[in-house]
XYZ file of C-alpha atoms in Angstrom:
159
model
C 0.000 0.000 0.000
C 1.247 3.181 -0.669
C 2.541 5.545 2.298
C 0.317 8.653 2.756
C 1.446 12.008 4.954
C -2.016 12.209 6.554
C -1.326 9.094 8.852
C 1.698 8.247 10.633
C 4.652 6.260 9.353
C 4.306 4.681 13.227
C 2.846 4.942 16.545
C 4.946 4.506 19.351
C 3.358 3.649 22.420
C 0.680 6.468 21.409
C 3.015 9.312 19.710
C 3.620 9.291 16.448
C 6.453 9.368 13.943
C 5.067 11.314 11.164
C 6.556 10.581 7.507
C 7.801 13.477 7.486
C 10.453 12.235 10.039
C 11.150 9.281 7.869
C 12.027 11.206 4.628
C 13.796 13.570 6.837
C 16.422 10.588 7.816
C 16.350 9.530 4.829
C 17.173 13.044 2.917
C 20.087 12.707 5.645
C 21.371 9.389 4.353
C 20.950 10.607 0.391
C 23.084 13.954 1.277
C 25.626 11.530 3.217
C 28.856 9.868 1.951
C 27.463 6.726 -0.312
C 24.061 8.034 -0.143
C 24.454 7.815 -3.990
C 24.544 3.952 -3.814
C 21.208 4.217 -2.311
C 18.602 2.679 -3.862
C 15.949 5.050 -6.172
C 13.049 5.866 -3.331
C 10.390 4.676 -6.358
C 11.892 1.245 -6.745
C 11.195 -1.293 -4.547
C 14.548 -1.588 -3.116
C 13.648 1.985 -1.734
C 10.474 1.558 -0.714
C 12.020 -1.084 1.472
C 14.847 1.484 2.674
C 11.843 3.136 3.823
C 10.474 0.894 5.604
C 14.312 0.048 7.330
C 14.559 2.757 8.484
C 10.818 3.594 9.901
C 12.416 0.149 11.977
C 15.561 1.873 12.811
C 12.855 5.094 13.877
C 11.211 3.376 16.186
C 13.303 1.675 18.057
C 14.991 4.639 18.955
C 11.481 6.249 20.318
C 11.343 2.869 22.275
C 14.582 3.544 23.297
C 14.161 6.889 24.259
C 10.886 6.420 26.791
C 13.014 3.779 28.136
C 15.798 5.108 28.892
C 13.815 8.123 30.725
C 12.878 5.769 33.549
C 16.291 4.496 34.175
C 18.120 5.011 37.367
C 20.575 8.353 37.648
C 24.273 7.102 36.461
C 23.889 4.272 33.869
C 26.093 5.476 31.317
C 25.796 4.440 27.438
C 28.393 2.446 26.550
C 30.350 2.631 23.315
C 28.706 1.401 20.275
C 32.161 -0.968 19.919
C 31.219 -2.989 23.586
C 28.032 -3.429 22.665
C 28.426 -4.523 19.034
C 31.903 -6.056 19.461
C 31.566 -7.834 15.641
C 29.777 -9.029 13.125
C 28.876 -11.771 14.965
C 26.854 -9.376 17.469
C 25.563 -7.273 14.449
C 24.147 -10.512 13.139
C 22.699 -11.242 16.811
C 21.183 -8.438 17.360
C 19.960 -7.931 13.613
C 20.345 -4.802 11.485
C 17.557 -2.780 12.635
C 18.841 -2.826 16.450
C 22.466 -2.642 15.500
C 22.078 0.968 13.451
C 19.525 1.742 16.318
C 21.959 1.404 18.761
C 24.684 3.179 16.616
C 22.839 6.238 16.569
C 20.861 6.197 19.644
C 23.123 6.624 23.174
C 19.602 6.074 25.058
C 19.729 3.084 23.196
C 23.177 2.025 24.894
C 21.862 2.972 28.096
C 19.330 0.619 28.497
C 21.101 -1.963 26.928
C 23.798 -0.809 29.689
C 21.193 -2.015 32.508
C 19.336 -4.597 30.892
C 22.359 -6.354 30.067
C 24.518 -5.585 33.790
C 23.304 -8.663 35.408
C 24.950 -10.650 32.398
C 28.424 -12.108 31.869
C 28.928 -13.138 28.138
C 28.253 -11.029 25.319
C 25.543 -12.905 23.973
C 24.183 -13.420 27.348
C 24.132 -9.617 27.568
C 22.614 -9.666 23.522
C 20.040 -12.462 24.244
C 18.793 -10.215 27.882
C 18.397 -7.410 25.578
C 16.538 -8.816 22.608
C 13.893 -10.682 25.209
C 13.858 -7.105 26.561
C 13.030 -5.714 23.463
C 10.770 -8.173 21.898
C 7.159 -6.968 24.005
C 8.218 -3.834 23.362
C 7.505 -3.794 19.958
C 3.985 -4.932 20.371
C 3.539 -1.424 21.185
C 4.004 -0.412 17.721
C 1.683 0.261 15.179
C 2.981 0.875 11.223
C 1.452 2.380 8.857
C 0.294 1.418 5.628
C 4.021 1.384 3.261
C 5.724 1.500 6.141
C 5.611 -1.975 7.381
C 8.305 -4.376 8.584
C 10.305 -5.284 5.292
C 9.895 -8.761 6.474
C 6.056 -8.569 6.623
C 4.683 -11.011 4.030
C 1.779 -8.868 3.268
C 3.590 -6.222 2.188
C 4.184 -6.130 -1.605
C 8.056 -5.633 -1.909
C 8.286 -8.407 0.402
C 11.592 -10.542 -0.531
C 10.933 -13.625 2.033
C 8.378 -15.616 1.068
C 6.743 -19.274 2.188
């Protein structure tokens, strides 16, 4: 379905992430270094990029109201301890992983969810069962649904 400005991209536990915000970050990544190699916003390739990053969007807002209720002192780690390798990129999947590059709140809570845990991906797999009901407080918005979501029509994965 195609994406409309009249509705939001997302709602976010109630507030939401107007498309205006979405081709905002994405105007950002065009202008950047390599945003050349991105792919044409008509194509479906960039109607997918769209939907990426409404991902990357939202976790950040979940991020955000998160981190607001943690305790005085927990300090956001950098990106490199909490995304060691590509083995932890893989882990903690793409969406997260830029999320969590770009969003110190992010590292934060992933800070204090994680503090109880020794290993890496003991620290990975706390904050990813953290995460998950979290995003049941999301709804998307028609062309801005999870690229993964079968019932969207640029779709890749299919059963």
């Amino acid at each position: 379905m195609t994406p409309t400005h009249h509705h939001p991209a997302a709602v976010v536990d109630g507030a939401p992430v107007w498309p205006h915000e979405i081709d905002a970050r994405l105007a950002r990544m065009r202008a950047a270094d390599g945003g050349d190699r991105l792919p044409d916003p008509s194509s479906a390739e960039g109607r997918q990029l769209r939907r990426w990053t409404t991902q990357v969007v939202v976790l950040e807002r979940l991020f955000e109201a998160a981190a607001a209720g943690l305790p005085p002192g927990v300090a956001g780690p950098a990106i490199r301890q909490v995304v060691p390798d590509g083995v932890a990129a893989v882990e903690l999947g793409s969406m997260t992983t830029a999320a969590l590059t770009r969003s110190e709140a992010g590292r934060r809570v992933y800070a204090h969810v994680a503090s109880a845990y020794p290993g890496g991906h003991a620290k990975r797999r706390a904050f990813l069962d953290w995460l998950a009901p979290r995003l049941h407080r999301v709804e998307l918005g028609p062309g801005y649904e999870h690229p993964a979501d079968p019932r969207q029509p640029d779709a890749e994965h299919r059963h």
